[in-house]
Amino acid sequence: MSSGHLRTTLKRLFSFSNGTVEKQGYSRSFSAPSKTSSLGEPTAVAEPQPEETKRVLIVGLGNYPAPRSRHSVGQFLLHQIAKKHNVELVNKRQCKSHIGSFHYHDYEVYLLKPKRFMNENGKCVHKATEHFRIPPSNVLLLHDELDLPLGKFRVKNGGSANGHNGVSDVHDRLHCSDMKRIRIGIGRPTNKNDVTDWVLGDFTKNERNLLAVMSDALVDLVYQTINIIVTPPGKSWVTLLVTSSPVVLF
């Protein structure tokens, strides 16, 4: 799917102004999606697909030894998804990661939390895609983004890693940059020379509170992106956006 198609699809869900989604209310009427859930169900019946295309891998990029750092915000979001589905992330030695899974319609969605430093996360992703036979196009990366303020996030369809070492390592290991990404804003420090300390530093109490408030909206966005990944080319899909919480900010 092209980046243009991805953006067009998301525009149907949100009201854009100069490329930015404005605040809006939306309600949620679902529990954790399952095979029988109506959340985001495609309007057309999909053609039979090879077994490997029936799996999706969601990766929370981060520094495993520093789970509370800004650099590990992707793993924070991964835990929110696991919590919503009552999924336990268990150690899988073959992939050097903690892994869990749940069913989404007739798809198996795997959650991957690499047990390495950020610049080696790609090793874990590569082992998982081989072990579970998941194509790069069915991989979704969740990661921090310096160029977005905390409270804002964007979906990116492939493209450059923009200097992000974790994303770059995944691209190198998979020999591909086609996977979709959710870039979660962490903002930049006032002094540009403090970037390393800022990224590796822990969120403040106020920042953690803001993350908690926006976590439902972020999880909803993950579901929308899964819908895009699993919908066959040329097919359309409909999603019920639901939550009374604050809005998704792009």
Coordinates of N, CA, C and O in Angstrom, one line a residue, residues 74-247:
G74 N 7.9 3.0 23.0 CA 7.2 2.0 22.1 C 6.9 0.8 22.9 O 5.8 0.1 22.7
Q75 N 7.7 0.4 23.9 CA 7.5 -0.7 24.8 C 6.4 -0.4 25.8 O 5.6 -1.3 26.1
F76 N 6.2 0.8 26.2 CA 5.1 1.2 27.0 C 3.8 1.0 26.3 O 2.9 0.4 26.9
L77 N 3.7 1.4 25.0 CA 2.5 1.2 24.3 C 2.2 -0.3 24.0 O 1.1 -0.8 24.1
L78 N 3.3 -1.1 23.8 CA 3.1 -2.5 23.6 C 2.5 -3.2 24.9 O 1.6 -4.0 24.8
H79 N 2.9 -2.7 26.0 CA 2.3 -3.2 27.3 C 0.8 -2.8 27.4 O 0.0 -3.6 28.0
Q80 N 0.5 -1.6 26.9 CA -0.9 -1.2 27.0 C -1.8 -2.1 26.1 O -2.9 -2.5 26.5
I81 N -1.3 -2.5 24.9 CA -2.0 -3.5 24.1 C -2.1 -4.8 24.7 O -3.2 -5.4 24.7
A82 N -1.0 -5.3 25.3 CA -1.1 -6.6 26.0 C -2.1 -6.6 27.2 O -2.8 -7.5 27.4
K83 N -2.1 -5.5 27.9 CA -3.0 -5.3 29.0 C -4.5 -5.4 28.6 O -5.3 -6.0 29.2
K84 N -4.8 -4.7 27.5 CA -6.1 -4.7 26.9 C -6.6 -6.1 26.5 O -7.8 -6.4 26.6
H85 N -5.7 -6.9 26.1 CA -6.1 -8.3 25.7 C -5.7 -9.4 26.7 O -5.8 -10.5 26.4
N86 N -5.3 -8.9 27.9 CA -5.0 -9.9 28.9 C -3.9 -10.9 28.4 O -4.0 -12.1 28.7
V87 N -2.9 -10.3 27.7 CA -1.9 -11.1 27.1 C -0.6 -11.0 28.0 O -0.2 -9.9 28.4
E88 N 0.0 -12.2 28.4 CA 1.2 -12.2 29.1 C 2.4 -12.3 28.1 O 2.4 -13.1 27.2
L89 N 3.3 -11.4 28.3 CA 4.5 -11.4 27.4 C 5.5 -12.3 28.1 O 6.0 -12.0 29.2
V90 N 5.8 -13.4 27.5 CA 6.7 -14.4 28.0 C 8.0 -14.5 27.3 O 8.1 -14.2 26.1
N91 N 9.1 -14.9 28.0 CA 10.4 -15.0 27.4 C 10.5 -16.1 26.3 O 10.1 -17.2 26.5
K92 N 11.0 -15.7 25.1 CA 11.2 -16.7 24.1 C 12.7 -16.6 23.7 O 13.1 -15.6 23.0
R93 N 13.4 -17.6 24.1 CA 14.9 -17.5 23.9 C 15.3 -17.4 22.4 O 16.3 -16.8 22.1
Q94 N 14.5 -18.1 21.5 CA 14.9 -18.1 20.1 C 14.9 -16.7 19.5 O 15.7 -16.4 18.6
C95 N 14.0 -15.8 20.1 CA 13.9 -14.5 19.5 C 14.6 -13.4 20.4 O 14.5 -12.3 20.1
K96 N 15.1 -13.9 21.6 CA 15.7 -13.0 22.5 C 14.8 -11.8 22.9 O 15.1 -10.6 22.9
S97 N 13.5 -12.2 23.1 CA 12.4 -11.2 23.4 C 11.4 -11.8 24.3 O 11.3 -13.0 24.5
H98 N 10.5 -10.9 24.8 CA 9.3 -11.3 25.4 C 8.2 -11.2 24.4 O 8.1 -10.2 23.6
I99 N 7.4 -12.3 24.3 CA 6.4 -12.4 23.2 C 5.1 -12.8 23.7 O 5.0 -13.7 24.6
G100 N 4.0 -12.3 23.2 CA 2.6 -12.8 23.4 C 1.8 -12.7 22.2 O 2.3 -12.1 21.2
S101 N 0.6 -13.2 22.2 CA -0.2 -13.1 21.0 C -1.7 -13.1 21.3 O -2.1 -13.5 22.4
F102 N -2.5 -12.6 20.4 CA -3.9 -12.6 20.5 C -4.5 -12.7 19.1 O -3.9 -12.4 18.1
H103 N -5.8 -13.1 19.0 CA -6.5 -13.2 17.7 C -7.2 -11.9 17.4 O -7.9 -11.3 18.3
Y104 N -7.1 -11.5 16.2 CA -7.8 -10.3 15.7 C -8.5 -10.8 14.4 O -7.9 -10.9 13.4
H105 N -9.9 -10.9 14.5 CA -10.6 -11.6 13.4 C -9.9 -13.0 13.1 O -9.7 -13.7 14.1
D106 N -9.5 -13.3 11.9 CA -8.9 -14.6 11.7 C -7.3 -14.4 11.6 O -6.7 -15.2 11.0
Y107 N -6.8 -13.3 12.1 CA -5.4 -13.1 12.2 C -4.8 -13.3 13.5 O -5.5 -13.1 14.6
E108 N -3.6 -13.8 13.5 CA -2.8 -13.9 14.8 C -1.9 -12.7 14.9 O -1.1 -12.5 14.0
V109 N -2.0 -12.0 16.0 CA -1.2 -10.8 16.2 C -0.2 -11.1 17.3 O -0.6 -11.4 18.4
Y110 N 1.1 -11.0 16.9 CA 2.1 -11.2 17.9 C 2.7 -9.9 18.4 O 2.8 -8.9 17.7
L111 N 2.9 -9.8 19.7 CA 3.5 -8.7 20.4 C 5.0 -9.0 20.8 O 5.2 -10.0 21.4
L112 N 5.9 -8.2 20.3 CA 7.3 -8.5 20.5 C 8.0 -7.3 21.3 O 8.0 -6.2 20.9
K113 N 8.6 -7.7 22.4 CA 9.4 -6.8 23.2 C 10.8 -7.2 23.2 O 11.2 -8.1 24.0
P114 N 11.7 -6.6 22.4 CA 13.1 -7.1 22.3 C 13.8 -6.9 23.7 O 13.6 -5.9 24.4
K115 N 14.7 -7.9 24.0 CA 15.5 -7.8 25.2 C 16.9 -7.4 24.9 O 17.9 -8.0 25.4
R116 N 17.1 -6.4 24.1 CA 18.4 -5.8 23.7 C 18.4 -4.3 23.8 O 17.3 -3.7 24.0
F117 N 19.6 -3.8 23.6 CA 19.6 -2.3 23.5 C 19.0 -1.9 22.2 O 18.8 -2.7 21.2
M118 N 18.6 -0.6 22.1 CA 17.8 -0.2 20.9 C 18.5 -0.5 19.6 O 17.8 -0.9 18.7
N119 N 19.8 -0.2 19.5 CA 20.5 -0.4 18.2 C 20.7 -1.8 17.8 O 21.2 -2.1 16.8
E120 N 20.2 -2.8 18.7 CA 20.2 -4.2 18.3 C 18.8 -4.8 18.3 O 18.7 -6.0 18.2
N121 N 17.8 -4.0 18.3 CA 16.4 -4.5 18.3 C 16.1 -5.3 17.0 O 15.3 -6.2 17.0
G122 N 16.8 -4.9 15.9 CA 16.5 -5.5 14.7 C 16.9 -7.0 14.7 O 16.2 -7.8 13.9
K123 N 17.8 -7.4 15.5 CA 18.2 -8.9 15.6 C 17.0 -9.7 16.1 O 16.7 -10.7 15.5
C124 N 16.3 -9.1 17.1 CA 15.1 -9.8 17.6 C 14.0 -9.8 16.6 O 13.3 -10.8 16.5
V125 N 13.8 -8.7 15.9 CA 12.7 -8.7 14.9 C 12.9 -9.7 13.8 O 12.0 -10.4 13.4
H126 N 14.2 -9.7 13.4 CA 14.5 -10.7 12.3 C 14.3 -12.1 12.7 O 13.7 -12.9 11.9
K127 N 14.7 -12.5 13.9 CA 14.5 -13.8 14.4 C 13.0 -14.1 14.5 O 12.6 -15.3 14.2
A128 N 12.2 -13.2 15.0 CA 10.8 -13.4 15.1 C 10.1 -13.6 13.8 O 9.2 -14.4 13.6
T129 N 10.4 -12.7 12.8 CA 9.8 -12.9 11.5 C 10.1 -14.2 10.8 O 9.3 -14.8 10.1
E130 N 11.3 -14.7 11.0 CA 11.7 -16.0 10.5 C 11.0 -17.1 11.3 O 10.5 -18.1 10.6
H131 N 11.0 -17.0 12.6 CA 10.4 -18.1 13.4 C 8.9 -18.2 13.1 O 8.4 -19.3 13.0
F132 N 8.2 -17.1 13.0 CA 6.7 -17.1 12.9 C 6.3 -16.9 11.4 O 5.1 -16.9 11.1
R133 N 7.3 -16.8 10.5 CA 7.0 -16.7 9.1 C 6.1 -15.5 8.8 O 5.0 -15.6 8.2
I134 N 6.6 -14.3 9.2 CA 5.8 -13.1 9.0 C 6.6 -12.2 8.0 O 7.7 -11.8 8.2
P135 N 5.9 -11.8 6.9 CA 6.6 -10.9 5.9 C 6.8 -9.5 6.5 O 6.0 -9.0 7.4
P136 N 7.8 -8.7 6.1 CA 8.1 -7.4 6.6 C 6.9 -6.5 6.4 O 6.7 -5.6 7.2
S137 N 6.1 -6.7 5.4 CA 4.9 -5.8 5.2 C 3.8 -6.0 6.3 O 2.9 -5.2 6.4
N138 N 3.9 -7.1 7.1 CA 3.0 -7.3 8.2 C 3.6 -7.0 9.5 O 3.1 -7.4 10.5
V139 N 4.7 -6.2 9.5 CA 5.3 -5.7 10.7 C 5.0 -4.3 11.0 O 5.0 -3.4 10.1
L140 N 4.6 -4.0 12.3 CA 4.3 -2.6 12.7 C 5.3 -2.3 13.8 O 5.3 -3.0 14.9
L141 N 6.0 -1.2 13.7 CA 7.0 -0.7 14.7 C 6.4 0.4 15.5 O 5.8 1.4 14.9
L142 N 6.6 0.4 16.8 CA 6.2 1.4 17.7 C 7.4 2.0 18.3 O 8.2 1.3 18.9
H143 N 7.7 3.3 18.1 CA 8.9 3.9 18.6 C 8.8 5.4 18.9 O 7.9 6.1 18.5
D144 N 9.8 5.9 19.6 CA 9.9 7.3 20.0 C 10.2 8.2 18.8 O 10.9 7.7 17.9
E145 N 9.8 9.4 18.9 CA 10.1 10.4 17.8 C 10.4 11.8 18.4 O 9.6 12.4 19.0
L146 N 11.7 12.2 18.3 CA 12.2 13.5 18.8 C 11.5 14.6 18.1 O 11.3 15.7 18.8
D147 N 11.1 14.5 16.9 CA 10.6 15.6 16.1 C 9.1 15.9 16.3 O 8.5 16.7 15.6
L148 N 8.5 15.1 17.2 CA 7.1 15.3 17.6 C 7.0 15.6 19.1 O 7.7 14.9 19.9
P149 N 6.2 16.6 19.5 CA 6.1 16.8 21.0 C 5.3 15.7 21.7 O 4.6 15.0 21.0
L150 N 5.6 15.6 22.9 CA 4.8 14.6 23.7 C 3.3 14.9 23.6 O 2.9 16.0 23.7
G151 N 2.5 13.8 23.3 CA 1.1 14.0 23.1 C 0.7 14.0 21.7 O -0.5 14.0 21.3
K152 N 1.7 13.9 20.7 CA 1.4 13.8 19.3 C 2.0 12.5 18.8 O 3.1 12.1 19.2
F153 N 1.4 12.0 17.8 CA 2.0 10.8 17.1 C 1.5 10.7 15.7 O 0.4 11.2 15.3
R154 N 2.2 9.9 14.9 CA 2.0 9.8 13.5 C 2.2 8.4 13.0 O 3.1 7.7 13.5
V155 N 1.4 8.0 12.0 CA 1.6 6.8 11.3 C 2.5 7.0 10.1 O 2.3 8.0 9.3
K156 N 3.5 6.2 9.9 CA 4.4 6.4 8.7 C 4.4 5.0 8.0 O 4.6 4.0 8.6
N157 N 4.3 5.1 6.7 CA 4.3 3.9 5.8 C 5.7 3.8 5.2 O 5.9 4.3 4.1
G158 N 6.6 3.0 5.8 CA 7.9 2.8 5.2 C 8.7 4.0 5.3 O 8.5 5.0 6.0
G159 N 9.8 4.0 4.4 CA 10.6 5.2 4.3 C 11.8 5.2 5.2 O 12.1 4.2 5.9
S160 N 12.6 6.3 5.2 CA 13.8 6.4 6.0 C 13.6 6.3 7.5 O 12.6 6.7 8.0
A161 N 14.7 5.8 8.1 CA 14.6 5.7 9.6 C 14.8 7.1 10.3 O 14.6 7.2 11.5
N162 N 15.2 8.1 9.5 CA 15.4 9.4 10.1 C 16.3 9.5 11.3 O 16.1 10.2 12.2
G163 N 17.4 8.6 11.2 CA 18.4 8.6 12.2 C 18.0 7.8 13.5 O 18.8 7.8 14.4
H164 N 16.9 7.2 13.5 CA 16.5 6.3 14.6 C 17.2 5.0 14.5 O 17.0 4.2 13.6
N165 N 18.1 4.7 15.5 CA 19.0 3.6 15.5 C 18.2 2.2 15.5 O 18.6 1.3 14.9
G166 N 17.1 2.2 16.3 CA 16.3 1.0 16.3 C 15.6 0.7 15.0 O 15.7 -0.5 14.5
V167 N 15.0 1.7 14.4 CA 14.4 1.5 13.1 C 15.4 1.1 12.1 O 15.2 0.2 11.3
S168 N 16.5 1.8 12.1 CA 17.6 1.5 11.1 C 18.1 0.1 11.2 O 18.3 -0.6 10.2
D169 N 18.2 -0.4 12.4 CA 18.7 -1.8 12.6 C 17.6 -2.8 12.1 O 18.0 -3.8 11.5
V170 N 16.4 -2.5 12.3 CA 15.3 -3.4 11.7 C 15.4 -3.4 10.2 O 15.3 -4.4 9.6
H171 N 15.5 -2.2 9.6 CA 15.7 -2.1 8.1 C 16.8 -2.9 7.7 O 16.7 -3.7 6.7
D172 N 18.0 -2.8 8.3 CA 19.2 -3.5 7.9 C 19.0 -5.0 8.0 O 19.4 -5.8 7.1
R173 N 18.4 -5.5 9.1 CA 18.3 -6.9 9.4 C 17.2 -7.6 8.4 O 17.4 -8.7 8.0
L174 N 16.2 -6.8 8.1 CA 15.1 -7.4 7.2 C 15.4 -7.1 5.8 O 14.7 -7.5 4.9
H175 N 16.4 -6.2 5.5 CA 16.7 -5.8 4.1 C 15.5 -5.2 3.5 O 15.2 -5.5 2.3
C176 N 14.8 -4.4 4.3 CA 13.5 -3.9 3.8 C 13.1 -2.7 4.7 O 13.4 -2.7 5.9
S177 N 12.5 -1.7 4.1 CA 12.0 -0.6 4.9 C 10.5 -0.3 4.7 O 10.0 0.8 4.9
D178 N 9.8 -1.4 4.3 CA 8.4 -1.3 3.9 C 7.4 -1.3 5.1 O 6.2 -1.0 4.9
M179 N 7.9 -1.7 6.3 CA 7.0 -1.9 7.4 C 6.4 -0.5 7.9 O 7.1 0.5 7.7
K180 N 5.2 -0.6 8.4 CA 4.6 0.6 8.9 C 5.1 0.9 10.3 O 5.5 0.0 11.1
R181 N 5.0 2.2 10.7 CA 5.5 2.6 12.0 C 4.5 3.6 12.6 O 3.9 4.4 11.9
I182 N 4.4 3.6 14.0 CA 3.7 4.6 14.7 C 4.8 5.3 15.5 O 5.5 4.8 16.4
R183 N 5.0 6.6 15.1 CA 6.0 7.5 15.8 C 5.4 8.2 16.9 O 4.5 9.0 16.7
I184 N 5.9 8.0 18.1 CA 5.3 8.5 19.3 C 6.2 9.7 19.8 O 7.3 9.5 20.1
G185 N 5.6 10.9 19.8 CA 6.4 12.1 20.2 C 6.9 12.1 21.6 O 6.2 11.8 22.5
I186 N 8.2 12.4 21.7 CA 8.8 12.6 23.1 C 9.3 14.0 23.2 O 9.8 14.4 24.3
G187 N 9.3 14.8 22.1 CA 9.8 16.2 22.1 C 11.3 16.2 22.2 O 12.0 15.2 22.3
R188 N 11.8 17.5 22.1 CA 13.3 17.7 22.1 C 13.6 18.5 23.4 O 12.8 19.3 23.8
P189 N 14.8 18.3 23.9 CA 15.2 19.2 25.0 C 15.5 20.6 24.6 O 15.7 20.9 23.4
T190 N 15.5 21.5 25.5 CA 15.7 22.9 25.2 C 17.1 23.1 24.6 O 17.3 23.8 23.6
N191 N 18.1 22.4 25.2 CA 19.5 22.5 24.7 C 19.7 21.3 23.8 O 19.6 20.1 24.2
K192 N 20.0 21.6 22.5 CA 20.1 20.5 21.5 C 21.3 19.6 21.8 O 21.4 18.5 21.3
N193 N 22.2 20.1 22.7 CA 23.4 19.2 23.0 C 23.0 18.2 24.1 O 23.8 17.3 24.4
D194 N 21.8 18.2 24.6 CA 21.4 17.3 25.6 C 20.5 16.2 25.1 O 19.9 15.5 25.9
V195 N 20.5 16.0 23.8 CA 19.6 15.0 23.2 C 19.8 13.6 23.7 O 18.8 12.9 24.1
T196 N 21.1 13.2 23.8 CA 21.3 11.8 24.3 C 20.8 11.6 25.7 O 20.1 10.6 26.0
D197 N 21.1 12.5 26.6 CA 20.6 12.4 28.0 C 19.1 12.5 28.0 O 18.4 11.8 28.8
W198 N 18.5 13.3 27.1 CA 17.0 13.4 27.1 C 16.4 12.1 26.7 O 15.4 11.6 27.3
V199 N 16.9 11.5 25.6 CA 16.3 10.3 25.1 C 16.4 9.1 26.1 O 15.5 8.3 26.3
L200 N 17.6 9.1 26.7 CA 17.9 7.9 27.6 C 17.3 8.2 29.0 O 17.3 7.3 29.8
G201 N 16.9 9.4 29.3 CA 16.4 9.8 30.6 C 14.9 9.3 30.8 O 14.2 9.0 29.8
D202 N 14.5 9.2 32.0 CA 13.1 8.7 32.3 C 12.1 9.9 32.1 O 12.5 11.1 32.2
F203 N 10.9 9.5 31.8 CA 9.8 10.5 31.8 C 9.6 11.1 33.1 O 9.8 10.4 34.2
T204 N 9.2 12.3 33.2 CA 8.8 12.9 34.4 C 7.5 12.4 34.9 O 6.7 11.8 34.1
K205 N 7.1 12.7 36.1 CA 5.8 12.3 36.6 C 4.6 12.9 35.7 O 3.7 12.2 35.3
N206 N 4.7 14.2 35.3 CA 3.7 14.8 34.5 C 3.7 14.2 33.1 O 2.6 14.0 32.6
E207 N 4.8 13.8 32.6 CA 4.9 13.2 31.3 C 4.2 11.8 31.3 O 3.5 11.4 30.4
R208 N 4.5 11.1 32.4 CA 3.9 9.7 32.6 C 2.4 9.8 32.7 O 1.6 9.0 32.1
N209 N 1.9 10.9 33.3 CA 0.5 11.1 33.5 C -0.2 11.4 32.1 O -1.3 10.9 31.8
L210 N 0.5 12.2 31.3 CA 0.0 12.4 29.9 C 0.0 11.2 29.1 O -1.0 10.9 28.3
L211 N 1.0 10.3 29.2 CA 1.1 9.1 28.4 C -0.1 8.2 28.8 O -0.8 7.6 28.0
A212 N -0.4 8.2 30.1 CA -1.6 7.4 30.6 C -2.9 7.9 30.0 O -3.7 7.1 29.6
V213 N -3.0 9.2 29.9 CA -4.3 9.8 29.4 C -4.4 9.4 27.9 O -5.5 9.2 27.4
M214 N -3.3 9.4 27.2 CA -3.4 9.2 25.7 C -3.3 7.8 25.3 O -3.4 7.5 24.1
S215 N -3.1 6.9 26.3 CA -2.8 5.5 25.9 C -4.0 4.8 25.1 O -3.7 4.1 24.2
D216 N -5.2 5.1 25.5 CA -6.4 4.6 24.8 C -6.4 5.0 23.4 O -6.7 4.2 22.5
A217 N -6.1 6.3 23.1 CA -6.1 6.8 21.8 C -5.0 6.1 20.9 O -5.2 5.8 19.8
L218 N -3.8 5.9 21.6 CA -2.7 5.3 20.9 C -3.1 3.8 20.5 O -2.8 3.4 19.4
V219 N -3.7 3.1 21.5 CA -4.1 1.7 21.2 C -5.1 1.7 20.1 O -5.1 0.8 19.2
D220 N -6.1 2.6 20.1 CA -7.0 2.7 19.0 C -6.3 2.9 17.6 O -6.7 2.2 16.6
L221 N -5.3 3.7 17.6 CA -4.6 4.0 16.4 C -3.9 2.7 15.9 O -3.8 2.4 14.7
V222 N -3.4 1.9 16.8 CA -2.7 0.6 16.5 C -3.7 -0.3 15.8 O -3.4 -0.9 14.7
Y223 N -5.0 -0.3 16.3 CA -6.0 -1.1 15.6 C -6.3 -0.7 14.2 O -6.4 -1.5 13.3
Q224 N -6.3 0.7 14.0 CA -6.6 1.2 12.7 C -5.5 0.8 11.7 O -5.7 0.4 10.5
T225 N -4.2 0.8 12.2 CA -3.1 0.4 11.4 C -3.1 -1.1 11.1 O -2.7 -1.5 10.0
I226 N -3.5 -1.9 12.0 CA -3.6 -3.3 11.8 C -4.6 -3.5 10.7 O -4.4 -4.4 9.7
N227 N -5.7 -2.8 10.7 CA -6.8 -2.9 9.7 C -6.2 -2.7 8.3 O -6.5 -3.4 7.3
I228 N -5.4 -1.7 8.2 CA -4.7 -1.3 6.9 C -3.8 -2.4 6.4 O -3.8 -2.8 5.3
I229 N -3.0 -3.0 7.4 CA -2.1 -4.1 7.1 C -2.8 -5.3 6.5 O -2.4 -5.9 5.5
V230 N -3.9 -5.7 7.2 CA -4.6 -7.0 6.9 C -5.6 -6.9 5.7 O -6.1 -7.9 5.2
T231 N -6.0 -5.6 5.3 CA -7.0 -5.5 4.3 C -6.3 -5.7 2.9 O -5.3 -5.0 2.6
P232 N -6.8 -6.7 2.1 CA -6.2 -7.0 0.8 C -6.3 -5.8 -0.1 O -7.2 -4.9 0.0
P233 N -5.3 -5.6 -1.0 CA -5.3 -4.5 -2.0 C -6.7 -4.5 -2.7 O -7.2 -5.5 -3.1
G234 N -7.2 -3.3 -2.9 CA -8.5 -3.1 -3.6 C -9.7 -3.3 -2.7 O -10.8 -3.0 -3.2
K235 N -9.5 -3.8 -1.5 CA -10.7 -4.0 -0.6 C -10.8 -2.8 0.3 O -9.8 -2.1 0.7
S236 N -12.0 -2.5 0.8 CA -12.2 -1.4 1.7 C -12.5 -2.0 3.1 O -12.8 -3.1 3.3
W237 N -12.4 -1.1 4.1 CA -12.7 -1.6 5.5 C -13.4 -0.4 6.2 O -13.3 0.7 5.9
V238 N -14.1 -0.8 7.3 CA -14.9 0.2 8.1 C -14.5 -0.1 9.5 O -14.4 -1.2 10.0
T239 N -14.3 1.0 10.2 CA -13.9 0.9 11.6 C -14.8 1.7 12.5 O -15.2 2.8 12.2
L240 N -15.1 1.2 13.7 CA -15.9 2.0 14.7 C -14.9 2.5 15.6 O -14.2 1.8 16.4
L241 N -14.7 3.9 15.6 CA -13.8 4.5 16.5 C -14.5 4.8 17.8 O -15.6 5.3 17.8
V242 N -13.9 4.3 18.9 CA -14.7 4.4 20.1 C -13.8 4.8 21.3 O -12.9 4.2 21.6
T243 N -14.2 5.9 21.9 CA -13.6 6.2 23.2 C -14.2 7.6 23.6 O -14.5 8.4 22.7
S244 N -14.3 7.8 24.8 CA -14.7 9.1 25.2 C -13.5 9.9 25.7 O -13.6 11.0 26.2
S245 N -12.3 9.3 25.6 CA -11.1 10.0 26.0 C -10.7 11.0 25.0 O -11.2 11.2 24.0
P246 N -9.6 11.8 25.4 CA -9.2 12.9 24.5 C -8.8 12.3 23.1 O -8.8 11.1 22.9
V247 N -8.5 13.2 22.2 CA -8.4 12.9 20.8 C -7.0 12.4 20.4 O -6.1 12.7 21.0

